[in-house]
Coordinates of C-alpha atoms in Angstrom, one line a residue:
Chain A
D7 CA -137.2 -63.9 154.1
V8 CA -138.2 -61.0 151.9
K9 CA -138.8 -58.0 154.0
V10 CA -140.8 -54.9 152.9
T11 CA -140.9 -52.2 155.5
Q12 CA -142.9 -49.0 155.6
S13 CA -141.8 -45.9 157.5
S14 CA -145.0 -45.6 159.7
R15 CA -147.8 -47.8 160.8
Y16 CA -150.1 -44.9 161.6
L17 CA -150.0 -41.3 160.5
V18 CA -152.3 -38.4 161.1
K19 CA -151.9 -35.3 158.9
R20 CA -153.8 -32.1 158.3
T21 CA -155.5 -31.1 155.0
G22 CA -153.0 -29.4 152.7
E23 CA -149.9 -30.9 154.3
K24 CA -147.3 -32.6 152.1
V25 CA -147.0 -36.3 153.2
F26 CA -144.2 -38.7 152.5
L27 CA -144.6 -42.4 152.8
E28 CA -141.5 -44.5 152.4
C29 CA -141.0 -48.1 151.5
V30 CA -137.9 -50.2 151.7
Q31 CA -137.3 -53.8 150.5
D32 CA -134.3 -55.8 151.2
M33 CA -134.4 -58.5 148.4
D34 CA -133.1 -56.6 145.4
H35 CA -136.5 -56.7 143.7
E36 CA -136.8 -54.7 140.5
N37 CA -140.5 -53.8 140.7
M38 CA -142.1 -51.8 143.5
F39 CA -145.7 -50.7 143.9
W40 CA -147.9 -48.4 145.9
Y41 CA -151.6 -49.3 146.6
R42 CA -154.3 -47.9 148.6
Q43 CA -157.0 -50.1 150.2
D44 CA -160.4 -49.0 151.1
P45 CA -163.4 -51.0 152.4
G46 CA -165.5 -52.3 149.5
L47 CA -163.0 -51.1 146.9
G48 CA -160.1 -53.5 147.5
L49 CA -156.6 -52.8 146.5
R50 CA -156.1 -50.1 143.9
L51 CA -152.8 -49.4 142.2
I52 CA -151.5 -45.8 142.5
Y53 CA -148.1 -46.0 140.9
F54 CA -145.4 -48.6 140.2
S55 CA -141.8 -48.6 139.3
Y56 CA -139.8 -51.2 137.4
D57 CA -136.4 -49.6 137.8
V58 CA -134.6 -46.8 139.5
K59 CA -135.9 -43.4 138.4
M60 CA -138.6 -45.1 136.4
K61 CA -142.3 -44.8 137.3
E62 CA -145.6 -45.7 135.7
K63 CA -149.1 -44.5 136.7
G64 CA -151.5 -47.0 138.0
D65 CA -155.2 -46.7 138.1
I66 CA -155.6 -43.8 140.6
P67 CA -152.5 -41.5 140.4
E68 CA -154.2 -38.2 140.8
G69 CA -153.0 -36.3 143.9
Y70 CA -150.0 -38.5 144.3
S71 CA -146.4 -38.6 143.0
V72 CA -143.6 -41.1 143.6
S73 CA -139.8 -41.2 143.8
R74 CA -137.4 -44.0 143.3
E75 CA -133.8 -42.9 143.6
K76 CA -132.4 -46.2 144.9
K77 CA -133.5 -49.7 143.9
E78 CA -134.5 -50.6 147.4
R79 CA -136.6 -47.5 148.2
F80 CA -139.9 -46.3 146.8
S81 CA -141.6 -43.2 148.2
L82 CA -145.1 -42.1 147.8
I83 CA -145.8 -38.4 148.1
L84 CA -149.1 -36.7 148.7
E85 CA -148.5 -33.2 147.4
S86 CA -151.4 -31.6 149.3
A87 CA -153.2 -34.1 151.5
S88 CA -157.0 -34.2 151.4
T89 CA -159.6 -36.0 153.5
N90 CA -160.4 -38.3 150.6
Q91 CA -156.9 -39.6 150.8
T92 CA -157.6 -41.1 154.2
S93 CA -156.8 -44.8 153.6
M94 CA -154.6 -47.8 154.2
Y95 CA -151.5 -47.5 152.0
L96 CA -149.6 -50.6 151.1
C97 CA -146.2 -51.0 149.4
A98 CA -145.2 -54.2 147.5
S99 CA -142.3 -55.5 145.6
T100 CA -141.7 -58.3 143.1
K101 CA -138.7 -59.9 141.5
V102 CA -138.5 -59.8 137.7
G103 CA -138.0 -63.1 135.9
G104 CA -137.7 -66.6 137.2
R105 CA -140.0 -68.9 138.9
Y106 CA -141.1 -66.5 141.6
S107 CA -141.4 -63.4 139.5
Y108 CA -145.1 -62.7 140.1
E109 CA -145.3 -63.1 143.8
Q110 CA -145.9 -59.8 145.5
Y111 CA -144.4 -59.1 148.9
F112 CA -146.3 -56.5 150.8
G113 CA -145.3 -54.2 153.6
P114 CA -147.3 -53.9 156.8
G115 CA -149.2 -50.9 155.6
T116 CA -149.6 -47.3 156.7
R117 CA -153.0 -46.2 158.0
L118 CA -153.1 -42.5 157.0
T119 CA -155.8 -40.2 158.4
V120 CA -156.2 -36.7 157.0
T121 CA -158.2 -34.4 159.1
Chain B
S11 CA -161.0 -54.2 131.1
Q12 CA -160.5 -57.3 133.2
K13 CA -162.7 -57.6 136.2
I14 CA -162.5 -60.0 139.1
E15 CA -165.1 -61.0 141.6
Q16 CA -165.0 -62.9 144.8
N17 CA -168.5 -64.3 145.3
S18 CA -168.8 -64.0 149.0
E19 CA -167.8 -61.1 151.2
A20 CA -167.9 -63.3 154.3
L21 CA -167.9 -67.1 154.9
N22 CA -168.4 -68.8 158.3
I23 CA -167.5 -72.4 158.7
Q24 CA -167.1 -74.9 161.5
E25 CA -163.6 -75.9 162.6
G26 CA -162.4 -79.1 160.8
K27 CA -164.5 -78.5 157.7
T28 CA -163.2 -77.5 154.3
A29 CA -163.6 -73.9 153.4
T30 CA -164.1 -73.1 149.7
L31 CA -163.7 -69.6 148.3
T32 CA -164.5 -68.6 144.8
C33 CA -162.8 -66.1 142.4
N34 CA -164.4 -65.3 139.0
Y35 CA -162.9 -63.2 136.3
T36 CA -164.3 -61.8 133.0
N37 CA -162.7 -61.3 129.6
Y38 CA -159.5 -62.9 128.7
S39 CA -157.9 -65.8 130.7
P40 CA -154.9 -64.6 132.7
A41 CA -151.6 -66.3 132.5
Y42 CA -151.7 -67.0 136.2
L43 CA -153.8 -66.3 139.3
Q44 CA -152.7 -65.7 142.8
W45 CA -154.2 -66.0 146.3
Y46 CA -153.2 -64.0 149.3
R47 CA -154.1 -63.9 152.9
Q48 CA -154.7 -60.7 154.8
D49 CA -155.1 -60.3 158.5
P50 CA -156.8 -57.1 160.0
G51 CA -154.5 -54.1 159.8
R52 CA -151.8 -56.0 157.9
G53 CA -150.5 -56.3 154.4
P54 CA -151.5 -59.3 152.2
V55 CA -149.3 -62.3 152.4
F56 CA -148.7 -64.4 149.2
L57 CA -150.0 -68.0 149.5
L58 CA -150.2 -69.7 146.1
L59 CA -149.9 -69.0 142.4
I60 CA -151.5 -71.2 139.7
R61 CA -150.6 -70.9 136.1
E62 CA -153.1 -71.2 133.2
N63 CA -151.7 -74.6 132.2
E64 CA -152.1 -76.0 135.7
K65 CA -155.4 -77.4 136.8
E66 CA -154.6 -77.7 140.5
K67 CA -151.9 -76.6 143.0
R68 CA -151.4 -77.7 146.6
K69 CA -149.5 -76.5 149.6
E70 CA -150.1 -78.2 152.9
R71 CA -153.8 -77.8 153.7
L72 CA -154.4 -75.4 150.8
K73 CA -155.5 -76.3 147.3
V74 CA -156.2 -74.0 144.4
T75 CA -157.9 -75.0 141.1
F76 CA -158.0 -73.0 137.9
D77 CA -160.8 -73.6 135.4
T78 CA -160.2 -71.4 132.3
T79 CA -163.5 -72.6 130.7
L80 CA -165.5 -71.4 133.6
K81 CA -163.2 -68.4 134.2
Q82 CA -163.0 -69.4 137.8
S83 CA -160.5 -70.3 140.6
L84 CA -161.5 -72.1 143.7
F85 CA -159.4 -71.9 146.9
H86 CA -159.8 -74.7 149.5
I87 CA -158.6 -74.9 153.0
T88 CA -159.0 -78.4 154.4
A89 CA -159.3 -79.3 158.1
S90 CA -159.9 -75.6 158.8
Q91 CA -158.7 -74.1 162.1
P92 CA -159.6 -70.8 163.9
A93 CA -156.1 -69.6 163.0
D94 CA -157.2 -69.7 159.3
S95 CA -159.7 -66.8 160.0
A96 CA -158.6 -64.0 157.8
T97 CA -159.5 -62.2 154.5
Y98 CA -158.4 -64.0 151.4
L99 CA -157.8 -62.1 148.2
C100 CA -157.4 -63.4 144.7
A101 CA -155.4 -61.5 142.1
L102 CA -154.9 -61.7 138.3
D103 CA -151.9 -59.3 138.2
S104 CA -150.5 -56.3 140.0
R105 CA -153.5 -54.2 138.9
T106 CA -156.4 -56.6 139.5
F107 CA -157.3 -57.7 142.9
G108 CA -160.6 -59.0 144.3
I109 CA -162.0 -57.3 147.3
G110 CA -161.6 -60.4 149.3
T111 CA -163.6 -63.0 151.2
K112 CA -163.6 -62.8 155.0
L113 CA -163.3 -66.3 156.4
Q114 CA -164.4 -67.0 160.0
V115 CA -163.6 -70.5 161.3
I116 CA -165.8 -71.2 164.3
P117 CA -164.4 -73.4 167.1

């Protein structure tokens, strides 16, 4: 079974703090993604990575950065947290190529509250 | 840009009936379309993928159809059970997800 884990289920941070969200997958997947999910807006792609040290901006990258130093690990960084970054953050991974290449495997999510 | 719409935000059905959820998209036809299930406070779980050259796909009590003329996919759950209550998302690719339909199966 593919497992995608996220470092925290719930996180409360103060405005201006630097926040790190970590994601680890154990299936040797090439692609990894960070989303945020808000009521009425659905899933929105923040950043994705198709290889170690490679990253691409998604639809809403402002205020975020990412790091992928190892294949299994993809970190999302909020440089200076703001209240409008209060959201559910979801990490996902996919394999490249083959029959199952488009299926995304999601982590359990991190509910981040910025006060 | 591609847009995706799930027609109902919420759907209530009686246990044992067939639930049908709709996903519509605009612009070009995607190479594939996916359906996910999401429980409250959890990440989505992949259910089914249907490719553009497939009209229908089944998995146990689940059936997905893909009509590229209508630009629509239908997701059916037959003999629905209360445990099927969840939000169901359709997706065209890693960037394009619907906001989901919340299904409630009433015993």
